JSON list of C-alpha atoms in Angstrom, two decimals:
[
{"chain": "A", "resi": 1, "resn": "UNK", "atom": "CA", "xyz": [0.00, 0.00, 0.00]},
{"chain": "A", "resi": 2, "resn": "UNK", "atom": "CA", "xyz": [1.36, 3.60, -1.03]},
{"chain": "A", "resi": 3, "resn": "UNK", "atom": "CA", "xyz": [1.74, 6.00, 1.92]},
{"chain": "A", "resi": 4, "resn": "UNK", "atom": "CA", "xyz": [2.42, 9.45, 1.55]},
{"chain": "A", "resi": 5, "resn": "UNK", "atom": "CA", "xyz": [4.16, 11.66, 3.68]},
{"chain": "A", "resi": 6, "resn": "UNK", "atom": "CA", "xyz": [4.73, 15.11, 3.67]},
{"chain": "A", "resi": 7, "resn": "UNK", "atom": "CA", "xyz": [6.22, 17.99, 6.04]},
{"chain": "A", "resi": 8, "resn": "UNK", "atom": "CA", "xyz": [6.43, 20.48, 6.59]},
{"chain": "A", "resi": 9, "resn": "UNK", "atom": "CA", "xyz": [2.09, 20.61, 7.62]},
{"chain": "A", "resi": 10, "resn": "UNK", "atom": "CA", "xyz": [2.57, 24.16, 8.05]},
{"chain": "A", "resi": 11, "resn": "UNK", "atom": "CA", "xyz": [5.26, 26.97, 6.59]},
{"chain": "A", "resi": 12, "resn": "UNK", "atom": "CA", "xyz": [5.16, 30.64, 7.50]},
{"chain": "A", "resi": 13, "resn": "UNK", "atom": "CA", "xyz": [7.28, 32.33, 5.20]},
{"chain": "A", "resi": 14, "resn": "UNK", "atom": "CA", "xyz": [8.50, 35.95, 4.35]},
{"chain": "A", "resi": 15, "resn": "UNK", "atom": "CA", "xyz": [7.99, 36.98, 1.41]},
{"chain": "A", "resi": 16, "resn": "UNK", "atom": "CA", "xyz": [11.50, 37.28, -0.68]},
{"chain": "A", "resi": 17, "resn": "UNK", "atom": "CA", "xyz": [12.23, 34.02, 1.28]},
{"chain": "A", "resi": 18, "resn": "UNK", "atom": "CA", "xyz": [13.52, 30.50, -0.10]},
{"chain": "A", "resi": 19, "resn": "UNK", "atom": "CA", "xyz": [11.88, 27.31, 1.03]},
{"chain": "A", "resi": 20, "resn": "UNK", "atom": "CA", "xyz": [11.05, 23.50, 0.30]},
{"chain": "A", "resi": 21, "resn": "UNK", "atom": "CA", "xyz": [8.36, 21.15, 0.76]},
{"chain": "A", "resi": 22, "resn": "UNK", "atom": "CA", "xyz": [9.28, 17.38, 1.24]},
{"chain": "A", "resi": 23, "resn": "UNK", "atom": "CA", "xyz": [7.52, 14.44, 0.09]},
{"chain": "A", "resi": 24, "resn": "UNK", "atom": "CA", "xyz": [8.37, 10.86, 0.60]},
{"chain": "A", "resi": 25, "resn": "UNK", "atom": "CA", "xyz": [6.32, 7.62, -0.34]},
{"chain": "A", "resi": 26, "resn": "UNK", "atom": "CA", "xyz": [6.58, 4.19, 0.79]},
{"chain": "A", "resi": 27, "resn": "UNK", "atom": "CA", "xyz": [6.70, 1.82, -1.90]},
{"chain": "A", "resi": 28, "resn": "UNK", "atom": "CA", "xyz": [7.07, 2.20, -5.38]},
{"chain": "A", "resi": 29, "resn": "UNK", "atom": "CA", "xyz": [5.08, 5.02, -7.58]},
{"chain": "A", "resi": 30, "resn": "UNK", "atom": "CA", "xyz": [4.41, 5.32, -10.67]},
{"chain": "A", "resi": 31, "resn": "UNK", "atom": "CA", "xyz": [4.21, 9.09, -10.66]},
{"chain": "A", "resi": 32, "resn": "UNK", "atom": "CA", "xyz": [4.79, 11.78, -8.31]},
{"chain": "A", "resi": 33, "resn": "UNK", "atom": "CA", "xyz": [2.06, 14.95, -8.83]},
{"chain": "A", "resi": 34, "resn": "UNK", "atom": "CA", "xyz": [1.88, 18.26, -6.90]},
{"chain": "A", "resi": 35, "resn": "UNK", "atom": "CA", "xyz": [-1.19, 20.00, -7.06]},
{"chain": "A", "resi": 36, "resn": "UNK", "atom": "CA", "xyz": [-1.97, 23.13, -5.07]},
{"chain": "A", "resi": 37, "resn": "UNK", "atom": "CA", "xyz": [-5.51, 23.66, -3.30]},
{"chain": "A", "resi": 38, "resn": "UNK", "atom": "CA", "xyz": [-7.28, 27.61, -2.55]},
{"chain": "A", "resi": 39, "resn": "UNK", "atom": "CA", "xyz": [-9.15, 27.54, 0.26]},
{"chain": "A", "resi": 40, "resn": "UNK", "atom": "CA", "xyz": [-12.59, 26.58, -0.21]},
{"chain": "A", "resi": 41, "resn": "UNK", "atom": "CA", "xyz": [-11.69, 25.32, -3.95]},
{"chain": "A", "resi": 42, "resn": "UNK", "atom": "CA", "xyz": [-10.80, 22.45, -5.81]},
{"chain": "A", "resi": 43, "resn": "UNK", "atom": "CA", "xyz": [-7.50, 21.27, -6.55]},
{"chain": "A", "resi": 44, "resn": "UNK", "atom": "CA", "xyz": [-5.22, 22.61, -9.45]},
{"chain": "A", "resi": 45, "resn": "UNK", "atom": "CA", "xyz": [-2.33, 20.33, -10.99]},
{"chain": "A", "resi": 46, "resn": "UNK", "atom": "CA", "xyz": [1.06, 22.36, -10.90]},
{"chain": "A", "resi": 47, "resn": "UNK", "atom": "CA", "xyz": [3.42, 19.31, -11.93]},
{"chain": "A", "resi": 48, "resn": "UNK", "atom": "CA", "xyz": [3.52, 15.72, -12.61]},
{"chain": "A", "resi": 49, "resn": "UNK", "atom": "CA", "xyz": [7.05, 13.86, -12.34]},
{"chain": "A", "resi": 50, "resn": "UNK", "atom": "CA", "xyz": [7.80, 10.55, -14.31]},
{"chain": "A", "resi": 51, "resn": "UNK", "atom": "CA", "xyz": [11.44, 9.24, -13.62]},
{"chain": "A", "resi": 52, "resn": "UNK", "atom": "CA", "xyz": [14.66, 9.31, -11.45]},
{"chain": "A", "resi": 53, "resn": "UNK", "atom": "CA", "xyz": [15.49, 13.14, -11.51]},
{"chain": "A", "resi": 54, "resn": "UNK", "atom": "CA", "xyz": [12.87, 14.72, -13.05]},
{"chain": "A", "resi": 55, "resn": "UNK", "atom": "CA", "xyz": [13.01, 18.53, -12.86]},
{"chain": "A", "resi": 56, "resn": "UNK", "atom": "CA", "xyz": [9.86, 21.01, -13.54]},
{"chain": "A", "resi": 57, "resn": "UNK", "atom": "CA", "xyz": [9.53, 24.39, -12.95]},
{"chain": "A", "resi": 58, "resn": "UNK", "atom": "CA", "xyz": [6.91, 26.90, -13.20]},
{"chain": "A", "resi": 59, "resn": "UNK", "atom": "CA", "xyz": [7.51, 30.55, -12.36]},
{"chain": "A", "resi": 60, "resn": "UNK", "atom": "CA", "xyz": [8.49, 30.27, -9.11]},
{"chain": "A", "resi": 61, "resn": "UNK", "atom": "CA", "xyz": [8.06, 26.90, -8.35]},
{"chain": "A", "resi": 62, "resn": "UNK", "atom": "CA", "xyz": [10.58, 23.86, -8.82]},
{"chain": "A", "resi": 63, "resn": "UNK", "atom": "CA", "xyz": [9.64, 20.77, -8.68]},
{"chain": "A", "resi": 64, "resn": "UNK", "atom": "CA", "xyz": [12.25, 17.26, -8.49]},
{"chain": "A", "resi": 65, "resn": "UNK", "atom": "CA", "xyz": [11.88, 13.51, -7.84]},
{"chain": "A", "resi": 66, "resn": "UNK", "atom": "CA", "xyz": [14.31, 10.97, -6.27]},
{"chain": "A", "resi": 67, "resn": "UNK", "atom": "CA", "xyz": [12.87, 7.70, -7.00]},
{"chain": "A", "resi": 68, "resn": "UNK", "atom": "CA", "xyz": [15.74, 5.80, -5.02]},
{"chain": "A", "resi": 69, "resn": "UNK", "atom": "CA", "xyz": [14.97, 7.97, -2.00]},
{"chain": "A", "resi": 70, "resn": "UNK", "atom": "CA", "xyz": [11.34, 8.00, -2.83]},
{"chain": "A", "resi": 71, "resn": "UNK", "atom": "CA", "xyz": [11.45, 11.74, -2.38]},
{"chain": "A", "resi": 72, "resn": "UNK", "atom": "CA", "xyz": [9.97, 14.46, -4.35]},
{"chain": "A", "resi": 73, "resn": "UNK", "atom": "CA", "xyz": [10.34, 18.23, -3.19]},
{"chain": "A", "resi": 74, "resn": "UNK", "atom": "CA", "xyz": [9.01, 21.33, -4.19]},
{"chain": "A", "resi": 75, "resn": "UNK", "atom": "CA", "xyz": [11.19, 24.67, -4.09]},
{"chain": "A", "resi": 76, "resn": "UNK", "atom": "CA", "xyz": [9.68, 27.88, -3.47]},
{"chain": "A", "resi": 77, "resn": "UNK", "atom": "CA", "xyz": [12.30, 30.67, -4.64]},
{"chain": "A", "resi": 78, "resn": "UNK", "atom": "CA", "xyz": [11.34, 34.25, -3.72]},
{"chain": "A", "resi": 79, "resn": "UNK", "atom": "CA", "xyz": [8.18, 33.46, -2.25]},
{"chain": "A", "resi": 80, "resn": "UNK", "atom": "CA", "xyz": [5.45, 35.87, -2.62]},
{"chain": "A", "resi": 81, "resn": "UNK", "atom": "CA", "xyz": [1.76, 36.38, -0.59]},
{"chain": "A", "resi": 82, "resn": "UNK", "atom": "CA", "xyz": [0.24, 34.83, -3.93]},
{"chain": "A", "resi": 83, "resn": "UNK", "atom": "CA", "xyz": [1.58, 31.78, -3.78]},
{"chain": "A", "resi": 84, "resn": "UNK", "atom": "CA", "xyz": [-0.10, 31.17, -0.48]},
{"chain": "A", "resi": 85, "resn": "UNK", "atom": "CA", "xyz": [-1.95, 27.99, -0.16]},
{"chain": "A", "resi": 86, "resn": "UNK", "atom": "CA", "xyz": [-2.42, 24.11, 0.69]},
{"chain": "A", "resi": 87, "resn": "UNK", "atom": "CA", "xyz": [0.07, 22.11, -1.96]},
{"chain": "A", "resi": 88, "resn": "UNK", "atom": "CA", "xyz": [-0.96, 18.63, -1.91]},
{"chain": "A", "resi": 89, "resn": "UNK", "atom": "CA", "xyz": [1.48, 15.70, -3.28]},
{"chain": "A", "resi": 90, "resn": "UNK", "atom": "CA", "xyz": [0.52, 13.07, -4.49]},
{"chain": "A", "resi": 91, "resn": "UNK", "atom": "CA", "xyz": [1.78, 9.18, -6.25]},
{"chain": "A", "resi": 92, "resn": "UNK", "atom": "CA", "xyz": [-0.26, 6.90, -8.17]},
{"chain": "A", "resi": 93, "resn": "UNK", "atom": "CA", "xyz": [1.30, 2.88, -8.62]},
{"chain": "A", "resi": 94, "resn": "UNK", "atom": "CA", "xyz": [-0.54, 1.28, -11.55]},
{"chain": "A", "resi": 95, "resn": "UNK", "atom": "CA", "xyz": [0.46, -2.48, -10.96]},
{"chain": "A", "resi": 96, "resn": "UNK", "atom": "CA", "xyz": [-2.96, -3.37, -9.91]},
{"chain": "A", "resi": 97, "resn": "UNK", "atom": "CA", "xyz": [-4.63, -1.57, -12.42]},
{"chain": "A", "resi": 98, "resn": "UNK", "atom": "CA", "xyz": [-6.17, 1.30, -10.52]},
{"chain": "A", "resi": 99, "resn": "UNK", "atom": "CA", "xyz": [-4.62, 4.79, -11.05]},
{"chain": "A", "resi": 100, "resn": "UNK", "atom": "CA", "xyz": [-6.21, 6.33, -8.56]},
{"chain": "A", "resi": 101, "resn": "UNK", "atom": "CA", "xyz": [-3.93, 8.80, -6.64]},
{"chain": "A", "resi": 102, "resn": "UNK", "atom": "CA", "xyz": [-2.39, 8.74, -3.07]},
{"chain": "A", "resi": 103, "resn": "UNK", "atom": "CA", "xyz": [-2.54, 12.09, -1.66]},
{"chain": "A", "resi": 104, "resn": "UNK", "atom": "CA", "xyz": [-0.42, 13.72, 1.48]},
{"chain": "A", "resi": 105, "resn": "UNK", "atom": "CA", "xyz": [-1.90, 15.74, 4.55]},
{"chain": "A", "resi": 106, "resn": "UNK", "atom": "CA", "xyz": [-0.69, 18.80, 2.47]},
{"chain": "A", "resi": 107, "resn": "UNK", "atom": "CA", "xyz": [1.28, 21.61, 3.28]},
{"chain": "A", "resi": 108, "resn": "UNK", "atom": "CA", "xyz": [-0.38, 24.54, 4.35]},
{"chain": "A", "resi": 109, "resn": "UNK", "atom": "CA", "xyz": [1.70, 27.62, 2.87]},
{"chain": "A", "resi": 110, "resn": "UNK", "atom": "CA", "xyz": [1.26, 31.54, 4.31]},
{"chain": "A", "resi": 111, "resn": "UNK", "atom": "CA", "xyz": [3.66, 34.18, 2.75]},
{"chain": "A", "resi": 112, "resn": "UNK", "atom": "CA", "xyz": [3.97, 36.86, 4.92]},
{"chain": "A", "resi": 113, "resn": "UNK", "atom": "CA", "xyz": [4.43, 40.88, 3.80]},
{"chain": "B", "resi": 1, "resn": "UNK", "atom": "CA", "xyz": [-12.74, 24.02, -23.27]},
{"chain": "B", "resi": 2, "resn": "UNK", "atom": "CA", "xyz": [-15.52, 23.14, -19.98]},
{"chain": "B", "resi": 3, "resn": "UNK", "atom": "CA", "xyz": [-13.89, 21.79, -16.96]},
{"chain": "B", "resi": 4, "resn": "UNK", "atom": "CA", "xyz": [-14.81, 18.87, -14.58]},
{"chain": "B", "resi": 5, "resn": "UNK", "atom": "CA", "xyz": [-18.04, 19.93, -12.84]},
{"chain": "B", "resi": 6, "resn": "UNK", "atom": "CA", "xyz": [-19.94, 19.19, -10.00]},
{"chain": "B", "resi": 7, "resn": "UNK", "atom": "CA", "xyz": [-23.48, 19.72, -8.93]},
{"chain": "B", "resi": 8, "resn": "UNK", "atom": "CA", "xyz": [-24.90, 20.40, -6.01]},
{"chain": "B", "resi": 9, "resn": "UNK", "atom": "CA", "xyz": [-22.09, 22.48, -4.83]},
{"chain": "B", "resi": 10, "resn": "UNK", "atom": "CA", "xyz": [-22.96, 22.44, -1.43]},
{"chain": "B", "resi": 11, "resn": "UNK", "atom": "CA", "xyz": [-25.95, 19.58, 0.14]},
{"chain": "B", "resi": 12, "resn": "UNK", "atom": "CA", "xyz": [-27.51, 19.71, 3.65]},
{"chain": "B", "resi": 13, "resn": "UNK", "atom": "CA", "xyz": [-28.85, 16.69, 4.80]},
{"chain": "B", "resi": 14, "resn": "UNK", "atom": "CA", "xyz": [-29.95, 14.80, 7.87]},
{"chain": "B", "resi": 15, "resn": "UNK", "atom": "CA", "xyz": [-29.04, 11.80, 9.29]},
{"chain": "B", "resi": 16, "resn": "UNK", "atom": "CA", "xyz": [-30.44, 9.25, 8.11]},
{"chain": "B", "resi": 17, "resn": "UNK", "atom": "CA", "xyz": [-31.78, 9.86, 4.30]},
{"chain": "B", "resi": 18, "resn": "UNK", "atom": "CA", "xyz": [-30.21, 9.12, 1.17]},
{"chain": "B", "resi": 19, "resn": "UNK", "atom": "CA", "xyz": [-27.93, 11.85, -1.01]},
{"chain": "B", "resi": 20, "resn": "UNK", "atom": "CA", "xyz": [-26.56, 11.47, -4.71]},
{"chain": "B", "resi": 21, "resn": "UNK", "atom": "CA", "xyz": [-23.87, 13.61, -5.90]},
{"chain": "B", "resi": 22, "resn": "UNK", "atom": "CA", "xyz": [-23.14, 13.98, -9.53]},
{"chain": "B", "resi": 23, "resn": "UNK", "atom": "CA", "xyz": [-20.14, 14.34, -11.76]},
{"chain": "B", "resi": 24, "resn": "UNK", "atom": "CA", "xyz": [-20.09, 15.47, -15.42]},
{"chain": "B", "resi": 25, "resn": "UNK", "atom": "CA", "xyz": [-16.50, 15.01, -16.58]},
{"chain": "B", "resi": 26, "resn": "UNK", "atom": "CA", "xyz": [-14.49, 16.39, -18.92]},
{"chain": "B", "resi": 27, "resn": "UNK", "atom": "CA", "xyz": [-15.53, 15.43, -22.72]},
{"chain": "B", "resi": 28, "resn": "UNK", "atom": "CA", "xyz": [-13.66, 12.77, -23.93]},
{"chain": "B", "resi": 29, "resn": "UNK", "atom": "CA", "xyz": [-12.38, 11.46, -20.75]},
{"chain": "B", "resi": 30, "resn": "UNK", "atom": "CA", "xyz": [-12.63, 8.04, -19.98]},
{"chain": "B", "resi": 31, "resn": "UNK", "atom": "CA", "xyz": [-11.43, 7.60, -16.93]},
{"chain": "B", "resi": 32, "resn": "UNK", "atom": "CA", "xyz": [-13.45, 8.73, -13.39]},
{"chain": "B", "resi": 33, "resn": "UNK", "atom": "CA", "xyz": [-12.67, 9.12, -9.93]},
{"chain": "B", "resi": 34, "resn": "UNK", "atom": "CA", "xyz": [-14.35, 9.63, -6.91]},
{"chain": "B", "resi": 35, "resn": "UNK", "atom": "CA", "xyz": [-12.17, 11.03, -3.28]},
{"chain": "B", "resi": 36, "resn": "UNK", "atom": "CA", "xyz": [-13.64, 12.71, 0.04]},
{"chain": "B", "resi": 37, "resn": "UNK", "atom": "CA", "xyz": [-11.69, 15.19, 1.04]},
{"chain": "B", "resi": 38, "resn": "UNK", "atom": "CA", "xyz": [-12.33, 15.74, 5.26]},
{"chain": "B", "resi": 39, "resn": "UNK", "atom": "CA", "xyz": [-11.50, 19.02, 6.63]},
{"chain": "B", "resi": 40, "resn": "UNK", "atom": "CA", "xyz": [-7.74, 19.49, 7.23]},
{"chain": "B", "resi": 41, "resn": "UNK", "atom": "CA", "xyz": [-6.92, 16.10, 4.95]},
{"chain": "B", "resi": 42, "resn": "UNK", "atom": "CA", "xyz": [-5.37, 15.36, 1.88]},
{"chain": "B", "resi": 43, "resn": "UNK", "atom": "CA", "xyz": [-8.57, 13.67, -0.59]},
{"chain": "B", "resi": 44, "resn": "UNK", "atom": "CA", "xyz": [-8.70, 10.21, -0.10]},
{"chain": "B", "resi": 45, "resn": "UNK", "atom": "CA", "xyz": [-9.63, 7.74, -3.05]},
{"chain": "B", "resi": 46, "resn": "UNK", "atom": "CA", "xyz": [-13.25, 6.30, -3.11]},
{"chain": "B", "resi": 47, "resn": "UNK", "atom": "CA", "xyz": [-13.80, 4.48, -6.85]},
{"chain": "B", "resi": 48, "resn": "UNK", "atom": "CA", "xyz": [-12.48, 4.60, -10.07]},
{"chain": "B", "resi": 49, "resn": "UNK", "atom": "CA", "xyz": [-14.34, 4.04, -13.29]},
{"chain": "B", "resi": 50, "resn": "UNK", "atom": "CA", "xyz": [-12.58, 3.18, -16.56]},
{"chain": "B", "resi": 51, "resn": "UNK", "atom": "CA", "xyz": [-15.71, 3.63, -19.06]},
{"chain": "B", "resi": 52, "resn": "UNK", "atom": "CA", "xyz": [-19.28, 2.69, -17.74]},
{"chain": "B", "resi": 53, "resn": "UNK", "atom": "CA", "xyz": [-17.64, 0.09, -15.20]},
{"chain": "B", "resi": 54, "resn": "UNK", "atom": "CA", "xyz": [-16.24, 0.26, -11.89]},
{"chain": "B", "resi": 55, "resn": "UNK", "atom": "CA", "xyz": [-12.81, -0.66, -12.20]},
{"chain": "B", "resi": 56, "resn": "UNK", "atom": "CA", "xyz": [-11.72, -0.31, -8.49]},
{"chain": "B", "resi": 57, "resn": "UNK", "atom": "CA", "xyz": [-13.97, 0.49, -5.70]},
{"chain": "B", "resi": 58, "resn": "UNK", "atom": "CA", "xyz": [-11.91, -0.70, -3.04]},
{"chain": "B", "resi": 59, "resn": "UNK", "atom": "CA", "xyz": [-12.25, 3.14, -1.41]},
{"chain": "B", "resi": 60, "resn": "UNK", "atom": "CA", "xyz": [-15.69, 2.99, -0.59]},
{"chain": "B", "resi": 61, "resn": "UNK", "atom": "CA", "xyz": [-16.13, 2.96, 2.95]},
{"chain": "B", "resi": 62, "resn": "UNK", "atom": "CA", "xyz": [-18.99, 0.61, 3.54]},
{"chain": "B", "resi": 63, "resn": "UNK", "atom": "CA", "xyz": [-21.95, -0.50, 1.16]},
{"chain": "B", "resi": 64, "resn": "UNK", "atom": "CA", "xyz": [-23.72, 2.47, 2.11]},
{"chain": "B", "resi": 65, "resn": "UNK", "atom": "CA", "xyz": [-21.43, 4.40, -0.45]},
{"chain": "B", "resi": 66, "resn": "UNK", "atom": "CA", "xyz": [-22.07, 3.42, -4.29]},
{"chain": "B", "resi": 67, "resn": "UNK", "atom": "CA", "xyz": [-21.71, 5.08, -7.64]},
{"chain": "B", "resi": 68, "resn": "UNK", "atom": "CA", "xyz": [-22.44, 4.68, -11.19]},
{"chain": "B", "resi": 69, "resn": "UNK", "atom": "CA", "xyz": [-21.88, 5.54, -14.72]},
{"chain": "B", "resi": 70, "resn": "UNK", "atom": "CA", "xyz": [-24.17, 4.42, -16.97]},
{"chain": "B", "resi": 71, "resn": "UNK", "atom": "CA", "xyz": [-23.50, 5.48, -19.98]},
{"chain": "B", "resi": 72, "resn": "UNK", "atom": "CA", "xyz": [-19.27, 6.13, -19.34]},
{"chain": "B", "resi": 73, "resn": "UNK", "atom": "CA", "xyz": [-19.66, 9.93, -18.86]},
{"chain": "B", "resi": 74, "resn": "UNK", "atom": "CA", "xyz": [-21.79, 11.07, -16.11]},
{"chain": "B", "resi": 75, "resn": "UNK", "atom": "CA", "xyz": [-21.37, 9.65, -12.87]},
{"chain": "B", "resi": 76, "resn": "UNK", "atom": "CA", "xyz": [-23.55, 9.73, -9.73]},
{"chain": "B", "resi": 77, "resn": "UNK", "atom": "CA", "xyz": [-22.18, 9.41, -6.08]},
{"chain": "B", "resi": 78, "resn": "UNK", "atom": "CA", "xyz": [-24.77, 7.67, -4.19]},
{"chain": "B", "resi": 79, "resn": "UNK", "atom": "CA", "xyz": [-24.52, 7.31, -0.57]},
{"chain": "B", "resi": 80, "resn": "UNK", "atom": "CA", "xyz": [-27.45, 5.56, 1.63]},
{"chain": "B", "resi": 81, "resn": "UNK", "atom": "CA", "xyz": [-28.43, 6.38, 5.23]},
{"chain": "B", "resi": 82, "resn": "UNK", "atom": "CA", "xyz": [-25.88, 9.29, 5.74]},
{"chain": "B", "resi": 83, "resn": "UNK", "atom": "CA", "xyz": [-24.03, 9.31, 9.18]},
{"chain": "B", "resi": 84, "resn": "UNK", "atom": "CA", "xyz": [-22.55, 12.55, 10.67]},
{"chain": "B", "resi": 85, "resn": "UNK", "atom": "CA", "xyz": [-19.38, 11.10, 9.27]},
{"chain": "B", "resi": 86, "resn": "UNK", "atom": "CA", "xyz": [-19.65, 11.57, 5.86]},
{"chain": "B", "resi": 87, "resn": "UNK", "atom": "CA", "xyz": [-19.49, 14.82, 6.05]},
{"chain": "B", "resi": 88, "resn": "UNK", "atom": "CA", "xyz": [-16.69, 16.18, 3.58]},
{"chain": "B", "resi": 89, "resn": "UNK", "atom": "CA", "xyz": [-16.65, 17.69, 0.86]},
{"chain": "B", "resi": 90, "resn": "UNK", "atom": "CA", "xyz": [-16.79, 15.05, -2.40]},
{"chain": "B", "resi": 91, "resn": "UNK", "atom": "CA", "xyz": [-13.96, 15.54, -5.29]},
{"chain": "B", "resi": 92, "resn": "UNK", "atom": "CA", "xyz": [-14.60, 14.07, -8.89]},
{"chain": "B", "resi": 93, "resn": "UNK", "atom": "CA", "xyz": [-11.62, 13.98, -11.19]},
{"chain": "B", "resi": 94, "resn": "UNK", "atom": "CA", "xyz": [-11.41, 12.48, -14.52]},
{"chain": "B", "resi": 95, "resn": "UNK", "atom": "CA", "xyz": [-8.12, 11.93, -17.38]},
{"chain": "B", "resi": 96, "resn": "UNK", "atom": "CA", "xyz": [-7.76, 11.17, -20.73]},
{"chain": "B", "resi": 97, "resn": "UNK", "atom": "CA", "xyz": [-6.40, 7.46, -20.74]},
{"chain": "B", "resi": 98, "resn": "UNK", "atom": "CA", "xyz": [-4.60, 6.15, -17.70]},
{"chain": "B", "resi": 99, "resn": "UNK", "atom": "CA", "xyz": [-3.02, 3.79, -20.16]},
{"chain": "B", "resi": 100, "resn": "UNK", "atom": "CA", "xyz": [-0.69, 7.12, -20.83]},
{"chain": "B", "resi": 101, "resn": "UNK", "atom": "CA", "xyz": [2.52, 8.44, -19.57]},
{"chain": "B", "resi": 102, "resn": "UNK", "atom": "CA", "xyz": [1.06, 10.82, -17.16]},
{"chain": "B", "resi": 103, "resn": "UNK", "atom": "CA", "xyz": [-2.62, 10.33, -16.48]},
{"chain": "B", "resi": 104, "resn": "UNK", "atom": "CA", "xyz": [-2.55, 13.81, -15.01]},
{"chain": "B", "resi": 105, "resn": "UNK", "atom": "CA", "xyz": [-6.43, 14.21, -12.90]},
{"chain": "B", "resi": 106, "resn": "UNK", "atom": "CA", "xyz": [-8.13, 17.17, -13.49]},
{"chain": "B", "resi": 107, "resn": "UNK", "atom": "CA", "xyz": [-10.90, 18.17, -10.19]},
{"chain": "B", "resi": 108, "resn": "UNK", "atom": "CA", "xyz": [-13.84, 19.45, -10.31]},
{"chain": "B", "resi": 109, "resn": "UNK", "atom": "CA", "xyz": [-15.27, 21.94, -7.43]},
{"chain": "B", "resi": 110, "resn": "UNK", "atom": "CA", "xyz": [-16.44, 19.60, -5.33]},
{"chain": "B", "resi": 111, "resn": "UNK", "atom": "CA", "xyz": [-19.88, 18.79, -3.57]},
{"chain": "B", "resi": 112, "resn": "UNK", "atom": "CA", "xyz": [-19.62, 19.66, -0.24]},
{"chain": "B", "resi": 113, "resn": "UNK", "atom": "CA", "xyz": [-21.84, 17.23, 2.06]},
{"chain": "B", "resi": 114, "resn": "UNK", "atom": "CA", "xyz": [-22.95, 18.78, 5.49]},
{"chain": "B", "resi": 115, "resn": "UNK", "atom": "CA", "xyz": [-24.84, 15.44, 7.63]},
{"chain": "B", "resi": 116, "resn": "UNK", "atom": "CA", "xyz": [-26.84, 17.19, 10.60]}
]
């Protein structure tokens, strides 16, 4: 069974300041996705990761996976009060046929003026 | 192009009767999930529909939860003789082909399900 675990649960951050959200998993996965959630709304995909050392980045997000760590991080460079939110990863294993995705407790991001 | 959507948005119920939430995916999508998000959680699979047929449904709580698709588009969240404990709020996601490299989900807005 896939467990995922992230931390930090909650980040207070300055804005102008660097900072990185961990993710490990417990067996193997298929694919590693980060999605970030507004409060009160749904949840928006930012990145999905397929192999050993994949590398995404979006504006001010980076995204990376370690599958022989079973790690995935996201970077937040230069945080500002807009990218406050709850990011959410999650992995998917699609041995038994299901792809239904594993999620973390999330991450609960406030940039602070 | 239209998103996942999700009707009711919000439903306020009591204890006791029976609720059905419905998802309209996006066009072309065969694949369809179903998670409950609780307050303060990450979503939490329920069922999984490849085409009109459940393909994994080992989420569902108890066999007071079920869901269909009849025609492999629409699907409708059923739940029977709702408990206090189902409240959360209901996610629907749906992708392309699974089958393929990334089988990215895309959400809809959820239904969120207040039991009394």
């Amino acid at each position: 069974e896939l467990k995922v675990e992230q931390n930090p649960l909650f980040l207070s951050m300055q804005e102008g300041k660097n900072y990185t959200i961990y993710c490990n998993y417990s067996t193997t996965s298929d694919r590693l996705y980060w999605y970030r959630q507004d409060p009160g709304k749904s949840l928006e995909s930012l990145f999905v990761l397929l192999s050993n050392g994949a590398v995404k980045q979006e504006g001010r997000l980076m995204a990376s996976l370690d599958t022989k760590a079973r790690l995935s991080t996201l970077h937040i460079t230069a945080a500002v009060h807009d990218l406050s939110a709850t990011y959410f990863c999650a992995g998917s294993y699609s041995g038994a046929g299901s792809y239904q995705l594993t999620f973390g407790k999330g991450t609960k991001l406030s940039v602070i003026p | 192009g239209a998103g996942v959507s999700q009707t009711p948005s919000n439903k306020v119920t009591e204890k006791g009767k029976y609720v059905e939430l419905r998802c309209d995916p996006i066009s072309g999508h065969t694949a369809l999930y179903w998670y409950r998000q609780s307050l303060g959680q990450g979503p939490e699979f329920l069922i999984y529909f490849q085409g009109t047929g459940a393909a994994d449904d080992s989420g569902l709580p108890n066999d007071r939860f079920f869901a269909v698709r009849p025609e492999g588009s629409v699907s409708t969240l059923k739940i029977q003789r709702t408990e206090r404990g189902d409240s959360a709020v209901y996610l629907c996601a749906s992708s392309s082909i699974p089958g393929l490299t990334n089988n990215e989900q895309f959400f809809g807005p959820g239904t969120r399900l207040t039991v009394l």
